[in-house]
Short mmCIF file of N, CA and C in Angstrom, two decimals:
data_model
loop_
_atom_site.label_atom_id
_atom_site.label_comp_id
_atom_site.label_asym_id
_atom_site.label_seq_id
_atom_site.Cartn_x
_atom_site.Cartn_y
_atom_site.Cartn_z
N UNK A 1 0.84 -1.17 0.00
CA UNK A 1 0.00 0.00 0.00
C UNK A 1 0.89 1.24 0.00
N UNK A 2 0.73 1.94 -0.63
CA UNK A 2 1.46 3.28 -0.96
C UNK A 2 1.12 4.29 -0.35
N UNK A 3 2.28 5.18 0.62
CA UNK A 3 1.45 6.22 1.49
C UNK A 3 0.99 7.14 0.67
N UNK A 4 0.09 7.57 1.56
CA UNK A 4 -0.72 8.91 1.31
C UNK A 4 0.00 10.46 0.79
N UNK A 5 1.23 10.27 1.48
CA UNK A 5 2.35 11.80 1.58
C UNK A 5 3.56 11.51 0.22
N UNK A 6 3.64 10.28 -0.08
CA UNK A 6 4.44 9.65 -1.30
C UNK A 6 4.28 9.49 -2.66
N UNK A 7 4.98 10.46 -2.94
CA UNK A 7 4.49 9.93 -4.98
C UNK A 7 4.93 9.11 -5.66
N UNK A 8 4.64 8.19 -6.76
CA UNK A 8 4.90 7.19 -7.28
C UNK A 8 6.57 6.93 -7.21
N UNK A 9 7.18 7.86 -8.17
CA UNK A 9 8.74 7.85 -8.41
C UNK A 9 9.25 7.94 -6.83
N UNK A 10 8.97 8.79 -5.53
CA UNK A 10 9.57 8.90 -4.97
C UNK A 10 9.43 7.10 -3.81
N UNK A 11 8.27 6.61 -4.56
CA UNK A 11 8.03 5.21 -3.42
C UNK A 11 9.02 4.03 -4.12
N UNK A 12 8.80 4.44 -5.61
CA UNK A 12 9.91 3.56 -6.32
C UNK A 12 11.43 3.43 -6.01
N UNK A 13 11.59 4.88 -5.58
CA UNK A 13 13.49 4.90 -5.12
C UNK A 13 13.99 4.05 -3.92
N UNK A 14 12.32 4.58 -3.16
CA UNK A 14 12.32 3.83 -1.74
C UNK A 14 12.43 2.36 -1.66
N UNK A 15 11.47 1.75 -2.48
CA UNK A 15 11.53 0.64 -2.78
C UNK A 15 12.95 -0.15 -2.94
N UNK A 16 13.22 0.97 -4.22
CA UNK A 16 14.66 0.14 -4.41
C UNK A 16 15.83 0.43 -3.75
N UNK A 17 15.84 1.43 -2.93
CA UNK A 17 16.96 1.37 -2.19
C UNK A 17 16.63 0.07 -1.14
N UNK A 18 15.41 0.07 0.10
CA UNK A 18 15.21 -1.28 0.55
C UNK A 18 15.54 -2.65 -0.16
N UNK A 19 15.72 -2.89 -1.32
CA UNK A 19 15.36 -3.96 -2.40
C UNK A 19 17.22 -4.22 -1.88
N UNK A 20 18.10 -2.67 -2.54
CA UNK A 20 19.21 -3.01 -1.93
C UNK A 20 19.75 -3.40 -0.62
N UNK A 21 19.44 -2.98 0.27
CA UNK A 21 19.87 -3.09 1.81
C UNK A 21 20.36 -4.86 2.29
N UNK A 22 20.90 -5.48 2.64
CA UNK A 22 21.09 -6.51 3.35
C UNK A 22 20.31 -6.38 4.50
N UNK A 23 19.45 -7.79 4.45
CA UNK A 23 18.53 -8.62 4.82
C UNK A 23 18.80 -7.95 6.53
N UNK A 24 19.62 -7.93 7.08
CA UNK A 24 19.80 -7.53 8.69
C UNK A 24 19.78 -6.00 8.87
N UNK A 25 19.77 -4.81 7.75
CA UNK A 25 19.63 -3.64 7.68
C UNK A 25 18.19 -3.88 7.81
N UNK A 26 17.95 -4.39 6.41
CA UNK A 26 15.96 -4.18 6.24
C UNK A 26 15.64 -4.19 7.82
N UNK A 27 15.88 -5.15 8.58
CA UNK A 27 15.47 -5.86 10.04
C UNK A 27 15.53 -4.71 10.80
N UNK A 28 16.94 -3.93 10.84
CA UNK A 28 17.04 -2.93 11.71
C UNK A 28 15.84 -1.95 11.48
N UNK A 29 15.78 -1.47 10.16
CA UNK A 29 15.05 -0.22 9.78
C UNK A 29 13.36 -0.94 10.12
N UNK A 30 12.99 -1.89 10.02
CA UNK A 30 11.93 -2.01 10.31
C UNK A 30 11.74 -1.89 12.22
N UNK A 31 12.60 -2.50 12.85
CA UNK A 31 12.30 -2.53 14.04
C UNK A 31 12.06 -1.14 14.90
N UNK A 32 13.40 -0.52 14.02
CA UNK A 32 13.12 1.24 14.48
C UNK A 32 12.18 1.71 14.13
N UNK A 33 11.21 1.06 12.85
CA UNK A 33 10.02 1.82 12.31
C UNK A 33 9.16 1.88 13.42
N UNK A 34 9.21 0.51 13.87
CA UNK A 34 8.45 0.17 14.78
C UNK A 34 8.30 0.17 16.01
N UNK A 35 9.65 0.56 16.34
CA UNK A 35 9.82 1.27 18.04
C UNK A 35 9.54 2.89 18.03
N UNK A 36 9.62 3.61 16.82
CA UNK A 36 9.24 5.03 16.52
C UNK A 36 7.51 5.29 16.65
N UNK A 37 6.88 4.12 16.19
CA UNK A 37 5.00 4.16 15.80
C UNK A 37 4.93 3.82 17.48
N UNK A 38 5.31 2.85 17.97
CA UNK A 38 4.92 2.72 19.62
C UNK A 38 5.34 3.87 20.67
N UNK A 39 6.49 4.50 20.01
CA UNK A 39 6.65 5.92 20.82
C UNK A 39 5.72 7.09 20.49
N UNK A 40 5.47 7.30 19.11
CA UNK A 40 4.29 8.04 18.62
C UNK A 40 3.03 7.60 19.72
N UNK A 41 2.54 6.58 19.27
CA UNK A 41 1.13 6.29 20.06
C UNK A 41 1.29 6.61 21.33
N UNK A 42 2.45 5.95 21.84
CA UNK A 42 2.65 6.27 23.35
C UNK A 42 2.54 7.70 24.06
N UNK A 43 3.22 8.98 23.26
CA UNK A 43 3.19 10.13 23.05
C UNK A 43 1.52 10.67 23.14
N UNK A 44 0.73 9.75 22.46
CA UNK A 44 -0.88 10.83 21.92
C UNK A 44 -1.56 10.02 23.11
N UNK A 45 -1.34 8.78 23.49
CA UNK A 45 -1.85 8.44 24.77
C UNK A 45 -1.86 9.35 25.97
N UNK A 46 -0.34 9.59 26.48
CA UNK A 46 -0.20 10.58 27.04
C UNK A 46 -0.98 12.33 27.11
N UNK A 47 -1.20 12.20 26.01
CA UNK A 47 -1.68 13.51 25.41
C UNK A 47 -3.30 13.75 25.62
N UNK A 48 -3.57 12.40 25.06
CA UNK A 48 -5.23 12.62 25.65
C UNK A 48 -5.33 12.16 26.81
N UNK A 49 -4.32 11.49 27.85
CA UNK A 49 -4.72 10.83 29.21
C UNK A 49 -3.64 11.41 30.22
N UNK A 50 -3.17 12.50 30.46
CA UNK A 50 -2.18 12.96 31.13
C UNK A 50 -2.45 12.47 32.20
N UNK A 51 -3.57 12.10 33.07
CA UNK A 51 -3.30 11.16 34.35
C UNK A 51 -3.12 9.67 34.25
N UNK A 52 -2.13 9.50 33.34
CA UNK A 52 -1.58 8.07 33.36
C UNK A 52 -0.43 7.77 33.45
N UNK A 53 -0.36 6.85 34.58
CA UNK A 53 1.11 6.99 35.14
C UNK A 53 1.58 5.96 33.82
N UNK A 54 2.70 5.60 33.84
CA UNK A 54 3.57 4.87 33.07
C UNK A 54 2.93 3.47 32.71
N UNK A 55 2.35 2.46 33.87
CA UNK A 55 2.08 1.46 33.57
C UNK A 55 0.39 1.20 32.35
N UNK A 56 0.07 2.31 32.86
CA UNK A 56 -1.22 2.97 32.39
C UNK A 56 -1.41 2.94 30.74
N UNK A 57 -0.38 3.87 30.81
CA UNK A 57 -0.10 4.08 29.28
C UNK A 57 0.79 2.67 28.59
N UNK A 58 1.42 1.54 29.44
CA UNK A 58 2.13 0.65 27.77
C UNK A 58 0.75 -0.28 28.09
N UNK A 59 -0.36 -0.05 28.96
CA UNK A 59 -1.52 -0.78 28.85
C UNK A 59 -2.07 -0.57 27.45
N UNK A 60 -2.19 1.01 27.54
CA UNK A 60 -3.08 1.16 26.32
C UNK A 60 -2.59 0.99 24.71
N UNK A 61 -1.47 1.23 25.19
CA UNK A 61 -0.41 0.85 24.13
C UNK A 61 -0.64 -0.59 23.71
N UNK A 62 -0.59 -1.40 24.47
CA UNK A 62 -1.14 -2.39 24.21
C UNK A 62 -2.29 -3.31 23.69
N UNK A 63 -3.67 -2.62 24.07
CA UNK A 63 -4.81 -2.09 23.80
C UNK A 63 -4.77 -2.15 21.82
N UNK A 64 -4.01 -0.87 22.00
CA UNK A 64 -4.34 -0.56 20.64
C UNK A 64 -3.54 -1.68 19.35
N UNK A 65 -2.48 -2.69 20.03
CA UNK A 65 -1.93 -3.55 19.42
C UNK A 65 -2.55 -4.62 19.19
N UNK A 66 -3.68 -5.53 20.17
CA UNK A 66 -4.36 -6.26 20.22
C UNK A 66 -5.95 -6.29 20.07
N UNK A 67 -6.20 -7.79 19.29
CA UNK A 67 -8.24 -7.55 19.58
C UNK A 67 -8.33 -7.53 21.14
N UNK A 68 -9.70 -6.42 21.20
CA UNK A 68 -9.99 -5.97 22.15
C UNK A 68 -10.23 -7.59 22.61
N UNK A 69 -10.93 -8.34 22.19
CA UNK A 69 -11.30 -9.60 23.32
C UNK A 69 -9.57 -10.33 23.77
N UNK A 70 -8.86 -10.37 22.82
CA UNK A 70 -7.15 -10.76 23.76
C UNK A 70 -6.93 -9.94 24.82
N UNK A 71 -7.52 -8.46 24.51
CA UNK A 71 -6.43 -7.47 25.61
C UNK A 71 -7.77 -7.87 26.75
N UNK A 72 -8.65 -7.79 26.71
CA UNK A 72 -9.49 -8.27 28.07
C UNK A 72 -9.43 -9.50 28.63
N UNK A 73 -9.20 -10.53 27.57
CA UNK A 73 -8.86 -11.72 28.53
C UNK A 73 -7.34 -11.74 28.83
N UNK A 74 -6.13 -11.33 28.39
CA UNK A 74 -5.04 -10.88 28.80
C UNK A 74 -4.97 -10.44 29.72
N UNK A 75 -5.56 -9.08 30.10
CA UNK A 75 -5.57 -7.83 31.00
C UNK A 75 -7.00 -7.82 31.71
N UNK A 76 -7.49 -8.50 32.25
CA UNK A 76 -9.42 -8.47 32.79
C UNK A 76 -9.21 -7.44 33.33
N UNK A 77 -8.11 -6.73 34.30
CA UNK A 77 -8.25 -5.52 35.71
C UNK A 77 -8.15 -4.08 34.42
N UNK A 78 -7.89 -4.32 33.38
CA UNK A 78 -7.23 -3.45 32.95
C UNK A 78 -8.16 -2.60 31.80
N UNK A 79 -9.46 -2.78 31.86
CA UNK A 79 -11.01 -2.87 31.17
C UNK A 79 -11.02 -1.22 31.19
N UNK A 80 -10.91 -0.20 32.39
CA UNK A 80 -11.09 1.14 32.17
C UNK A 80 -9.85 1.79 31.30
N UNK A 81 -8.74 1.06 30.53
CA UNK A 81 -7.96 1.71 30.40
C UNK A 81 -7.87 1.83 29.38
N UNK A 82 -8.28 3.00 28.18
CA UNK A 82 -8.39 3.49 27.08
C UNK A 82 -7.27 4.24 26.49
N UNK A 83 -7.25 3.61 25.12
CA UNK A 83 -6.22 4.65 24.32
C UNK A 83 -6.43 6.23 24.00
#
């Protein structure tokens, strides 16, 4: 799926520079993608729930990673805690 902010030629370069990268780069750059989107969310959690202490927030963080019926049978105590 092609982002929204990306134009064709510029997703193509992207593409192919990834296409180049060794297999343990790709790995890195994805994991940072993905420790960057859980700090984002984590960030707007905070933002709409400023009374949430720390544990609060990688709840909801969590929340938003899982079907709601995993994160309730996972987490049952953890039912008021919204992203």
């Amino acid at each position: 799926m092609r982002p929204l902010d990306t134009n064709s030629d510029t997703e193509k370069i992207q593409i192919e520079i990834f296409r180049r990268m060794e297999p343990q780069k790709r790995l890195e750059s994805a994991a940072l993608l993905s420790e960057t989107c859980r700090t984002l969310l984590a960030e707007g959690i905070r933002k709409r729930h400023p009374n949430y202490n720390q544990e609060q927030v990688r709840l909801a963080v969590i929340r938003c990673l899982l079907s709601e019926d995993l994160f309730l049978r996972a987490y049952p105590n953890a039912r008021n805690i919204l992203p």
